[in-house]
Every structure is written in C-alpha cells, then in structure tokens.
Amino acid sequence: MRNTPDRMITLLRQIETAVANGKPTKQACLEAGIVSQTYYRWRRKYGGLQVDLTRKVRALEQENARLKHLVSELSLEKLLLKEIASGKI
C-alpha cells in the first residue's frame, strides 16, 4: 500500500509529537508503522508542508506532467511537418 502525502504528513506530525514528548525517534517511527529511514526521507520532502499544501503540490505535479506530455506531442508534430515540407517523407 502506498501512502498518500496527506497520510505521510499526518504520520510525520504524530512522530514529531512523540519525539517532543521524549520518545526516541526510532521507537516513535516503529509505533507509527514505518522505519526511521522512511521518516527522514518523508521529513526531507514534506517536513514543512501542511496537508492542504500537499494537495496543491500534487495538483501542480499532475498539471506539469500533462503539460510536458503536450509539449512532447507538439514537438513531434512539428518535426513531422518539417520533414513533410522538406520532401523527406
């Protein structure tokens, strides 16, 4: 099962709260159901974000992927048209 960014941020906050209350990071991570390496990776990626910001980031990433796809299609069409115009095809 893949965790969503919303769930990752929730787990990060839970672990940070446990650590602030005196638990070792490794133990707090295990209680949350993840290993400490995953915690540090998530913290590096989502540490300063709030749940509503992750939704915006996800929407922007999807839009970016869609735009990249459109650019690649248009570039291919342009190249094809150039070849047709030059008589290569």
Tab-separated table of C-alpha atoms in Angstrom:
chain	number	residue	atom	x	y	z
A	1	MET	CA	0.000	0.000	0.000
A	2	ARG	CA	1.332	3.419	-0.964
A	3	ASN	CA	0.913	6.233	1.488
A	4	THR	CA	-0.631	9.450	0.282
A	5	PRO	CA	1.116	12.744	1.014
A	6	ASP	CA	-1.710	13.614	3.413
A	7	ARG	CA	-1.109	10.419	5.380
A	8	MET	CA	2.660	10.971	5.310
A	9	ILE	CA	2.277	14.428	6.828
A	10	THR	CA	-0.096	13.082	9.464
A	11	LEU	CA	2.426	10.388	10.421
A	12	LEU	CA	5.246	12.945	10.454
A	13	ARG	CA	3.304	15.136	12.890
A	14	GLN	CA	2.491	12.100	15.038
A	15	ILE	CA	6.155	11.069	15.204
A	16	GLU	CA	7.331	14.637	15.871
A	17	THR	CA	4.864	14.884	18.745
A	18	ALA	CA	6.078	11.606	20.225
A	19	VAL	CA	9.720	12.713	19.917
A	20	ALA	CA	8.893	16.052	21.551
A	21	ASN	CA	7.384	14.097	24.445
A	22	GLY	CA	10.652	12.227	24.983
A	23	LYS	CA	10.387	9.088	22.858
A	24	PRO	CA	13.353	8.080	20.756
A	25	THR	CA	12.787	8.685	17.041
A	26	LYS	CA	13.285	5.037	16.150
A	27	GLN	CA	10.658	3.882	18.644
A	28	ALA	CA	8.156	6.563	17.542
A	29	CYS	CA	8.637	5.501	13.920
A	30	LEU	CA	8.078	1.831	14.704
A	31	GLU	CA	4.902	2.667	16.620
A	32	ALA	CA	3.687	4.624	13.586
A	33	GLY	CA	4.417	1.611	11.385
A	34	ILE	CA	7.394	2.933	9.412
A	35	VAL	CA	11.154	2.639	9.683
A	36	SER	CA	13.262	5.628	10.660
A	37	GLN	CA	14.827	5.877	7.183
A	38	THR	CA	11.350	6.402	5.710
A	39	TYR	CA	10.635	9.036	8.353
A	40	TYR	CA	13.744	11.028	7.453
A	41	ARG	CA	13.026	10.760	3.716
A	42	TRP	CA	9.432	11.964	4.228
A	43	ARG	CA	10.602	14.728	6.554
A	44	ARG	CA	13.034	15.957	3.923
A	45	LYS	CA	10.278	16.011	1.291
A	46	TYR	CA	7.193	17.020	3.303
A	47	GLY	CA	8.612	18.408	6.545
A	48	GLY	CA	7.476	21.994	6.151
A	49	LEU	CA	4.207	21.343	4.356
A	50	GLN	CA	0.676	21.297	5.673
A	51	VAL	CA	-1.969	18.889	4.365
A	52	ASP	CA	-3.717	21.498	2.189
A	53	LEU	CA	-0.401	22.468	0.586
A	54	THR	CA	0.302	18.860	-0.399
A	55	ARG	CA	-2.962	18.786	-2.319
A	56	LYS	CA	-1.891	21.889	-4.205
A	57	VAL	CA	1.552	20.424	-4.879
A	58	ARG	CA	0.006	17.191	-6.145
A	59	ALA	CA	-2.328	19.134	-8.458
A	60	LEU	CA	0.612	21.155	-9.781
A	61	GLU	CA	2.642	17.996	-10.371
A	62	GLN	CA	-0.246	16.487	-12.354
A	63	GLU	CA	-0.626	19.673	-14.386
A	64	ASN	CA	3.130	19.744	-15.031
A	65	ALA	CA	3.054	16.148	-16.280
A	66	ARG	CA	0.111	16.949	-18.571
A	67	LEU	CA	1.903	19.996	-19.989
A	68	LYS	CA	5.116	18.038	-20.567
A	69	HIS	CA	3.108	15.457	-22.489
A	70	LEU	CA	1.511	18.168	-24.628
A	71	VAL	CA	4.893	19.756	-25.376
A	72	SER	CA	6.350	16.429	-26.456
A	73	GLU	CA	3.376	15.759	-28.749
A	74	LEU	CA	3.618	19.223	-30.309
A	75	SER	CA	7.375	18.876	-30.786
A	76	LEU	CA	6.871	15.558	-32.541
A	77	GLU	CA	4.179	17.040	-34.782
A	78	LYS	CA	6.434	19.994	-35.627
A	79	LEU	CA	9.296	17.675	-36.542
A	80	LEU	CA	6.996	15.573	-38.706
A	81	LEU	CA	5.670	18.645	-40.504
A	82	LYS	CA	9.217	19.882	-41.161
A	83	GLU	CA	10.122	16.525	-42.712
A	84	ILE	CA	6.992	16.548	-44.875
A	85	ALA	CA	7.687	20.129	-46.002
A	86	SER	CA	11.271	19.321	-46.933
A	87	GLY	CA	10.145	16.357	-49.029
A	88	LYS	CA	11.822	13.650	-46.961
A	89	ILE	CA	8.526	11.847	-46.489
